[in-house]
Amino acid sequence: MIDQSAIIQLGNPKLRQKAAWVENIQDEKIKTLIDDLIATVDQANGVGIAAPQVAESLRLFIVASRPNARYPDAPEMNPTAMINPQIISHSSEVVKGWEGCLSVPGIRGLVPRYQTITVEYMDRNGNLQTQELTGFVARIFQHEYDHLEGMVFLDRVESTEELMTEAEYQQRIVNQT
Ligand code: NI
């Protein structure tokens, strides 16, 4: 398992690189990386993690929505590895929602994302998957996809007034819903 301290944080230039395509999905190193990322996101109470966040600049991330201490209202799903993911199409509707990031600890921001997206990715067995994602899971996908492009959610926040500390977020947003 990757030690949680292995998650790199804002300011590390590796978080700002455009990640490379995964050439060989069957490579043992890729399988190990996927298993490590799934264990790490679980341990960190995350709902997603991208390979660049552990300094592996590859186009691969985990979407693992489930209710936890950081996201009590998240829908439940099996952790899913998405390799060489792409957004094929998206709704015109954009919704703002609160996001955080394991690489930006202690800060939440209100981020506009497409409500619905159609995505393609290779699963861990090398099969091409096409899915329509909506709401919170679509938000996770778009957040993780940004990591592959060297972006973080702060880049998409429209005003610094739409930032909050984790403590204020827990008090004002989580406890209100
Ligand atoms: Ni993130």
PDB file of C-alpha atoms and ligand atoms in Angstrom:
ATOM      1  CA  MET A   1       0.000   0.000   0.000  1.00  0.00           C
ATOM      2  CA  ILE A   2       1.155   3.528  -0.740  1.00  0.00           C
ATOM      3  CA  ASP A   3       1.791   5.425   2.458  1.00  0.00           C
ATOM      4  CA  GLN A   4      -0.638   8.354   2.717  1.00  0.00           C
ATOM      5  CA  SER A   5       2.370  10.655   2.955  1.00  0.00           C
ATOM      6  CA  ALA A   6       3.132   9.543  -0.614  1.00  0.00           C
ATOM      7  CA  ILE A   7       0.238  11.720  -1.830  1.00  0.00           C
ATOM      8  CA  ILE A   8       1.935  14.782  -3.285  1.00  0.00           C
ATOM      9  CA  GLN A   9       0.454  18.187  -2.568  1.00  0.00           C
ATOM     10  CA  LEU A  10      -0.154  21.526  -4.228  1.00  0.00           C
ATOM     11  CA  GLY A  11       3.164  23.128  -5.096  1.00  0.00           C
ATOM     12  CA  ASN A  12       4.765  19.884  -6.263  1.00  0.00           C
ATOM     13  CA  PRO A  13       5.488  20.434  -9.981  1.00  0.00           C
ATOM     14  CA  LYS A  14       4.527  16.806 -10.761  1.00  0.00           C
ATOM     15  CA  LEU A  15       0.919  17.756 -10.037  1.00  0.00           C
ATOM     16  CA  ARG A  16       1.133  20.253 -12.916  1.00  0.00           C
ATOM     17  CA  GLN A  17       2.380  17.867 -15.622  1.00  0.00           C
ATOM     18  CA  LYS A  18       0.256  16.458 -18.424  1.00  0.00           C
ATOM     19  CA  ALA A  19       0.183  12.705 -17.773  1.00  0.00           C
ATOM     20  CA  ALA A  20       1.262  10.109 -20.362  1.00  0.00           C
ATOM     21  CA  TRP A  21      -1.030   7.485 -21.915  1.00  0.00           C
ATOM     22  CA  VAL A  22      -0.816   4.017 -20.376  1.00  0.00           C
ATOM     23  CA  GLU A  23       0.723   1.831 -23.086  1.00  0.00           C
ATOM     24  CA  ASN A  24       0.463  -1.627 -21.548  1.00  0.00           C
ATOM     25  CA  ILE A  25      -2.514  -2.140 -19.256  1.00  0.00           C
ATOM     26  CA  GLN A  26      -1.480  -5.743 -18.528  1.00  0.00           C
ATOM     27  CA  ASP A  27       1.868  -4.631 -17.064  1.00  0.00           C
ATOM     28  CA  GLU A  28       2.208  -5.875 -13.473  1.00  0.00           C
ATOM     29  CA  LYS A  29       3.345  -2.404 -12.432  1.00  0.00           C
ATOM     30  CA  ILE A  30       0.022  -0.952 -13.610  1.00  0.00           C
ATOM     31  CA  LYS A  31      -1.971  -3.623 -11.747  1.00  0.00           C
ATOM     32  CA  THR A  32       0.006  -2.913  -8.567  1.00  0.00           C
ATOM     33  CA  LEU A  33      -0.461   0.845  -9.009  1.00  0.00           C
ATOM     34  CA  ILE A  34      -4.253   0.361  -9.351  1.00  0.00           C
ATOM     35  CA  ASP A  35      -4.415  -1.779  -6.197  1.00  0.00           C
ATOM     36  CA  ASP A  36      -2.294   0.739  -4.283  1.00  0.00           C
ATOM     37  CA  LEU A  37      -4.435   3.674  -5.422  1.00  0.00           C
ATOM     38  CA  ILE A  38      -7.654   1.894  -4.385  1.00  0.00           C
ATOM     39  CA  ALA A  39      -6.204   1.137  -0.932  1.00  0.00           C
ATOM     40  CA  THR A  40      -4.920   4.705  -0.564  1.00  0.00           C
ATOM     41  CA  VAL A  41      -8.180   6.432  -1.521  1.00  0.00           C
ATOM     42  CA  ASP A  42     -10.040   4.193   0.918  1.00  0.00           C
ATOM     43  CA  GLN A  43      -7.633   4.919   3.765  1.00  0.00           C
ATOM     44  CA  ALA A  44      -7.697   8.683   3.069  1.00  0.00           C
ATOM     45  CA  ASN A  45     -11.537   8.922   3.017  1.00  0.00           C
ATOM     46  CA  GLY A  46     -11.384  10.072  -0.589  1.00  0.00           C
ATOM     47  CA  VAL A  47     -13.876   9.381  -3.391  1.00  0.00           C
ATOM     48  CA  GLY A  48     -11.282   9.439  -6.154  1.00  0.00           C
ATOM     49  CA  ILE A  49      -7.554   9.589  -6.751  1.00  0.00           C
ATOM     50  CA  ALA A  50      -5.451  10.030  -9.866  1.00  0.00           C
ATOM     51  CA  ALA A  51      -2.032   8.461 -10.531  1.00  0.00           C
ATOM     52  CA  PRO A  52      -0.275  11.873 -10.747  1.00  0.00           C
ATOM     53  CA  GLN A  53      -1.231  12.418  -7.082  1.00  0.00           C
ATOM     54  CA  VAL A  54       1.236   9.676  -6.122  1.00  0.00           C
ATOM     55  CA  ALA A  55       3.810  11.112  -8.550  1.00  0.00           C
ATOM     56  CA  GLU A  56       3.034   8.550 -11.295  1.00  0.00           C
ATOM     57  CA  SER A  57       2.433  10.706 -14.345  1.00  0.00           C
ATOM     58  CA  LEU A  58       0.079   8.273 -16.111  1.00  0.00           C
ATOM     59  CA  ARG A  59      -3.463   8.628 -17.475  1.00  0.00           C
ATOM     60  CA  LEU A  60      -5.177   6.496 -14.894  1.00  0.00           C
ATOM     61  CA  PHE A  61      -7.462   7.219 -11.941  1.00  0.00           C
ATOM     62  CA  ILE A  62      -9.824   5.586  -9.479  1.00  0.00           C
ATOM     63  CA  VAL A  63     -13.446   6.663  -9.020  1.00  0.00           C
ATOM     64  CA  ALA A  64     -14.654   5.309  -5.684  1.00  0.00           C
ATOM     65  CA  SER A  65     -17.772   7.149  -4.605  1.00  0.00           C
ATOM     66  CA  ARG A  66     -19.113   6.056  -1.221  1.00  0.00           C
ATOM     67  CA  PRO A  67     -20.378   7.831   1.871  1.00  0.00           C
ATOM     68  CA  ASN A  68     -17.521   8.623   4.269  1.00  0.00           C
ATOM     69  CA  ALA A  69     -16.475  11.226   6.803  1.00  0.00           C
ATOM     70  CA  ARG A  70     -15.356  13.702   4.127  1.00  0.00           C
ATOM     71  CA  TYR A  71     -18.341  13.108   1.764  1.00  0.00           C
ATOM     72  CA  PRO A  72     -21.315  11.840   3.814  1.00  0.00           C
ATOM     73  CA  ASP A  73     -23.805  12.103   0.912  1.00  0.00           C
ATOM     74  CA  ALA A  74     -21.735  10.355  -1.770  1.00  0.00           C
ATOM     75  CA  PRO A  75     -23.487   7.505  -3.661  1.00  0.00           C
ATOM     76  CA  GLU A  76     -22.118   3.987  -3.123  1.00  0.00           C
ATOM     77  CA  MET A  77     -20.200   2.258  -5.937  1.00  0.00           C
ATOM     78  CA  ASN A  78     -17.369  -0.241  -6.343  1.00  0.00           C
ATOM     79  CA  PRO A  79     -13.969   1.436  -6.717  1.00  0.00           C
ATOM     80  CA  THR A  80     -13.375   1.566 -10.474  1.00  0.00           C
ATOM     81  CA  ALA A  81     -10.033   1.970 -12.233  1.00  0.00           C
ATOM     82  CA  MET A  82     -10.338   4.121 -15.360  1.00  0.00           C
ATOM     83  CA  ILE A  83      -7.354   3.957 -17.714  1.00  0.00           C
ATOM     84  CA  ASN A  84      -6.765   6.373 -20.618  1.00  0.00           C
ATOM     85  CA  PRO A  85     -10.154   7.989 -19.900  1.00  0.00           C
ATOM     86  CA  GLN A  86     -11.830  10.465 -22.248  1.00  0.00           C
ATOM     87  CA  ILE A  87     -14.918  12.661 -22.160  1.00  0.00           C
ATOM     88  CA  ILE A  88     -16.813  11.905 -25.383  1.00  0.00           C
ATOM     89  CA  SER A  89     -19.701  14.333 -24.868  1.00  0.00           C
ATOM     90  CA  HIS A  90     -21.312  16.393 -22.129  1.00  0.00           C
ATOM     91  CA  SER A  91     -24.550  18.117 -21.215  1.00  0.00           C
ATOM     92  CA  SER A  92     -24.830  21.876 -21.662  1.00  0.00           C
ATOM     93  CA  GLU A  93     -26.024  22.032 -18.065  1.00  0.00           C
ATOM     94  CA  VAL A  94     -23.307  22.990 -15.589  1.00  0.00           C
ATOM     95  CA  VAL A  95     -23.760  22.697 -11.835  1.00  0.00           C
ATOM     96  CA  LYS A  96     -21.680  24.081  -9.016  1.00  0.00           C
ATOM     97  CA  GLY A  97     -20.739  21.777  -6.141  1.00  0.00           C
ATOM     98  CA  TRP A  98     -18.241  21.654  -3.308  1.00  0.00           C
ATOM     99  CA  GLU A  99     -15.010  19.781  -3.941  1.00  0.00           C
ATOM    100  CA  GLY A 100     -11.905  18.957  -2.002  1.00  0.00           C
ATOM    101  CA  CYS A 101      -8.730  17.159  -2.997  1.00  0.00           C
ATOM    102  CA  LEU A 102      -6.278  14.899  -1.173  1.00  0.00           C
ATOM    103  CA  SER A 103      -3.512  17.005  -2.745  1.00  0.00           C
ATOM    104  CA  VAL A 104      -5.044  20.271  -1.454  1.00  0.00           C
ATOM    105  CA  PRO A 105      -5.698  19.404   2.205  1.00  0.00           C
ATOM    106  CA  GLY A 106      -7.889  21.624   4.355  1.00  0.00           C
ATOM    107  CA  ILE A 107      -9.561  23.579   1.538  1.00  0.00           C
ATOM    108  CA  ARG A 108     -12.943  23.218  -0.178  1.00  0.00           C
ATOM    109  CA  GLY A 109     -14.095  25.106  -3.229  1.00  0.00           C
ATOM    110  CA  LEU A 110     -17.305  25.543  -5.215  1.00  0.00           C
ATOM    111  CA  VAL A 111     -16.576  24.177  -8.693  1.00  0.00           C
ATOM    112  CA  PRO A 112     -18.729  24.275 -11.857  1.00  0.00           C
ATOM    113  CA  ARG A 113     -18.900  20.896 -13.655  1.00  0.00           C
ATOM    114  CA  TYR A 114     -21.023  19.376 -16.415  1.00  0.00           C
ATOM    115  CA  GLN A 115     -24.086  17.686 -14.917  1.00  0.00           C
ATOM    116  CA  THR A 116     -23.866  14.684 -17.283  1.00  0.00           C
ATOM    117  CA  ILE A 117     -20.956  13.315 -19.299  1.00  0.00           C
ATOM    118  CA  THR A 118     -20.435  10.347 -21.591  1.00  0.00           C
ATOM    119  CA  VAL A 119     -17.030   8.816 -21.010  1.00  0.00           C
ATOM    120  CA  GLU A 120     -14.815   6.096 -22.421  1.00  0.00           C
ATOM    121  CA  TYR A 121     -11.995   4.335 -20.623  1.00  0.00           C
ATOM    122  CA  MET A 122     -10.167   1.033 -20.503  1.00  0.00           C
ATOM    123  CA  ASP A 123     -10.960  -1.023 -17.427  1.00  0.00           C
ATOM    124  CA  ARG A 124      -8.301  -2.954 -15.522  1.00  0.00           C
ATOM    125  CA  ASN A 125      -8.847  -5.990 -17.745  1.00  0.00           C
ATOM    126  CA  GLY A 126      -8.189  -3.939 -20.861  1.00  0.00           C
ATOM    127  CA  ASN A 127     -11.816  -3.776 -22.009  1.00  0.00           C
ATOM    128  CA  LEU A 128     -13.144  -0.524 -23.469  1.00  0.00           C
ATOM    129  CA  GLN A 129     -16.028   0.814 -21.392  1.00  0.00           C
ATOM    130  CA  THR A 130     -18.514   3.515 -22.383  1.00  0.00           C
ATOM    131  CA  GLN A 131     -20.637   5.031 -19.619  1.00  0.00           C
ATOM    132  CA  GLU A 132     -22.943   7.935 -18.982  1.00  0.00           C
ATOM    133  CA  LEU A 133     -22.166   9.523 -15.620  1.00  0.00           C
ATOM    134  CA  THR A 134     -24.293  12.090 -13.874  1.00  0.00           C
ATOM    135  CA  GLY A 135     -24.233  14.245 -10.735  1.00  0.00           C
ATOM    136  CA  PHE A 136     -21.617  13.549  -8.086  1.00  0.00           C
ATOM    137  CA  VAL A 137     -19.949  10.659  -9.954  1.00  0.00           C
ATOM    138  CA  ALA A 138     -19.661  12.835 -13.092  1.00  0.00           C
ATOM    139  CA  ARG A 139     -18.101  15.485 -10.845  1.00  0.00           C
ATOM    140  CA  ILE A 140     -15.514  13.032  -9.494  1.00  0.00           C
ATOM    141  CA  PHE A 141     -14.617  11.949 -13.045  1.00  0.00           C
ATOM    142  CA  GLN A 142     -14.110  15.551 -14.188  1.00  0.00           C
ATOM    143  CA  HIS A 143     -12.037  16.363 -11.083  1.00  0.00           C
ATOM    144  CA  GLU A 144      -9.772  13.330 -11.582  1.00  0.00           C
ATOM    145  CA  TYR A 145      -9.525  13.954 -15.327  1.00  0.00           C
ATOM    146  CA  ASP A 146      -8.215  17.443 -14.578  1.00  0.00           C
ATOM    147  CA  HIS A 147      -5.345  15.867 -12.598  1.00  0.00           C
ATOM    148  CA  LEU A 148      -4.257  14.091 -15.827  1.00  0.00           C
ATOM    149  CA  GLU A 149      -4.085  17.505 -17.504  1.00  0.00           C
ATOM    150  CA  GLY A 150      -2.058  19.042 -14.667  1.00  0.00           C
ATOM    151  CA  MET A 151      -5.016  20.963 -13.251  1.00  0.00           C
ATOM    152  CA  VAL A 152      -6.467  21.115  -9.739  1.00  0.00           C
ATOM    153  CA  PHE A 153      -9.974  22.185  -8.665  1.00  0.00           C
ATOM    154  CA  LEU A 154      -8.698  25.560  -7.461  1.00  0.00           C
ATOM    155  CA  ASP A 155      -8.060  26.470 -11.119  1.00  0.00           C
ATOM    156  CA  ARG A 156     -11.820  26.213 -11.777  1.00  0.00           C
ATOM    157  CA  VAL A 157     -13.164  28.051  -8.728  1.00  0.00           C
ATOM    158  CA  GLU A 158     -14.697  31.268 -10.040  1.00  0.00           C
ATOM    159  CA  SER A 159     -14.075  33.463  -7.007  1.00  0.00           C
ATOM    160  CA  THR A 160     -11.841  33.230  -3.949  1.00  0.00           C
ATOM    161  CA  GLU A 161     -15.053  33.933  -2.006  1.00  0.00           C
ATOM    162  CA  GLU A 162     -16.128  30.422  -3.034  1.00  0.00           C
ATOM    163  CA  LEU A 163     -13.306  28.832  -1.018  1.00  0.00           C
ATOM    164  CA  MET A 164     -13.666  27.524   2.549  1.00  0.00           C
ATOM    165  CA  THR A 165     -11.501  25.790   5.069  1.00  0.00           C
ATOM    166  CA  GLU A 166     -12.384  22.173   5.823  1.00  0.00           C
ATOM    167  CA  ALA A 167     -13.505  23.096   9.347  1.00  0.00           C
ATOM    168  CA  GLU A 168     -15.909  25.809   8.128  1.00  0.00           C
ATOM    169  CA  TYR A 169     -17.151  23.478   5.378  1.00  0.00           C
ATOM    170  CA  GLN A 170     -17.946  20.721   7.889  1.00  0.00           C
ATOM    171  CA  GLN A 171     -19.776  23.200  10.110  1.00  0.00           C
ATOM    172  CA  ARG A 172     -21.629  25.226   7.458  1.00  0.00           C
ATOM    173  CA  ILE A 173     -22.286  22.837   4.576  1.00  0.00           C
ATOM    174  CA  VAL A 174     -22.251  19.249   5.882  1.00  0.00           C
ATOM    175  CA  ASN A 175     -24.209  20.029   9.038  1.00  0.00           C
ATOM    176  CA  GLN A 176     -26.817  22.005   7.060  1.00  0.00           C
ATOM    177  CA  THR A 177     -27.728  19.096   4.752  1.00  0.00           C
TER     178      THR A 177
HETATM  179 NI    NI B   1      -7.952  15.807  -6.510  1.00  0.00          NI
END
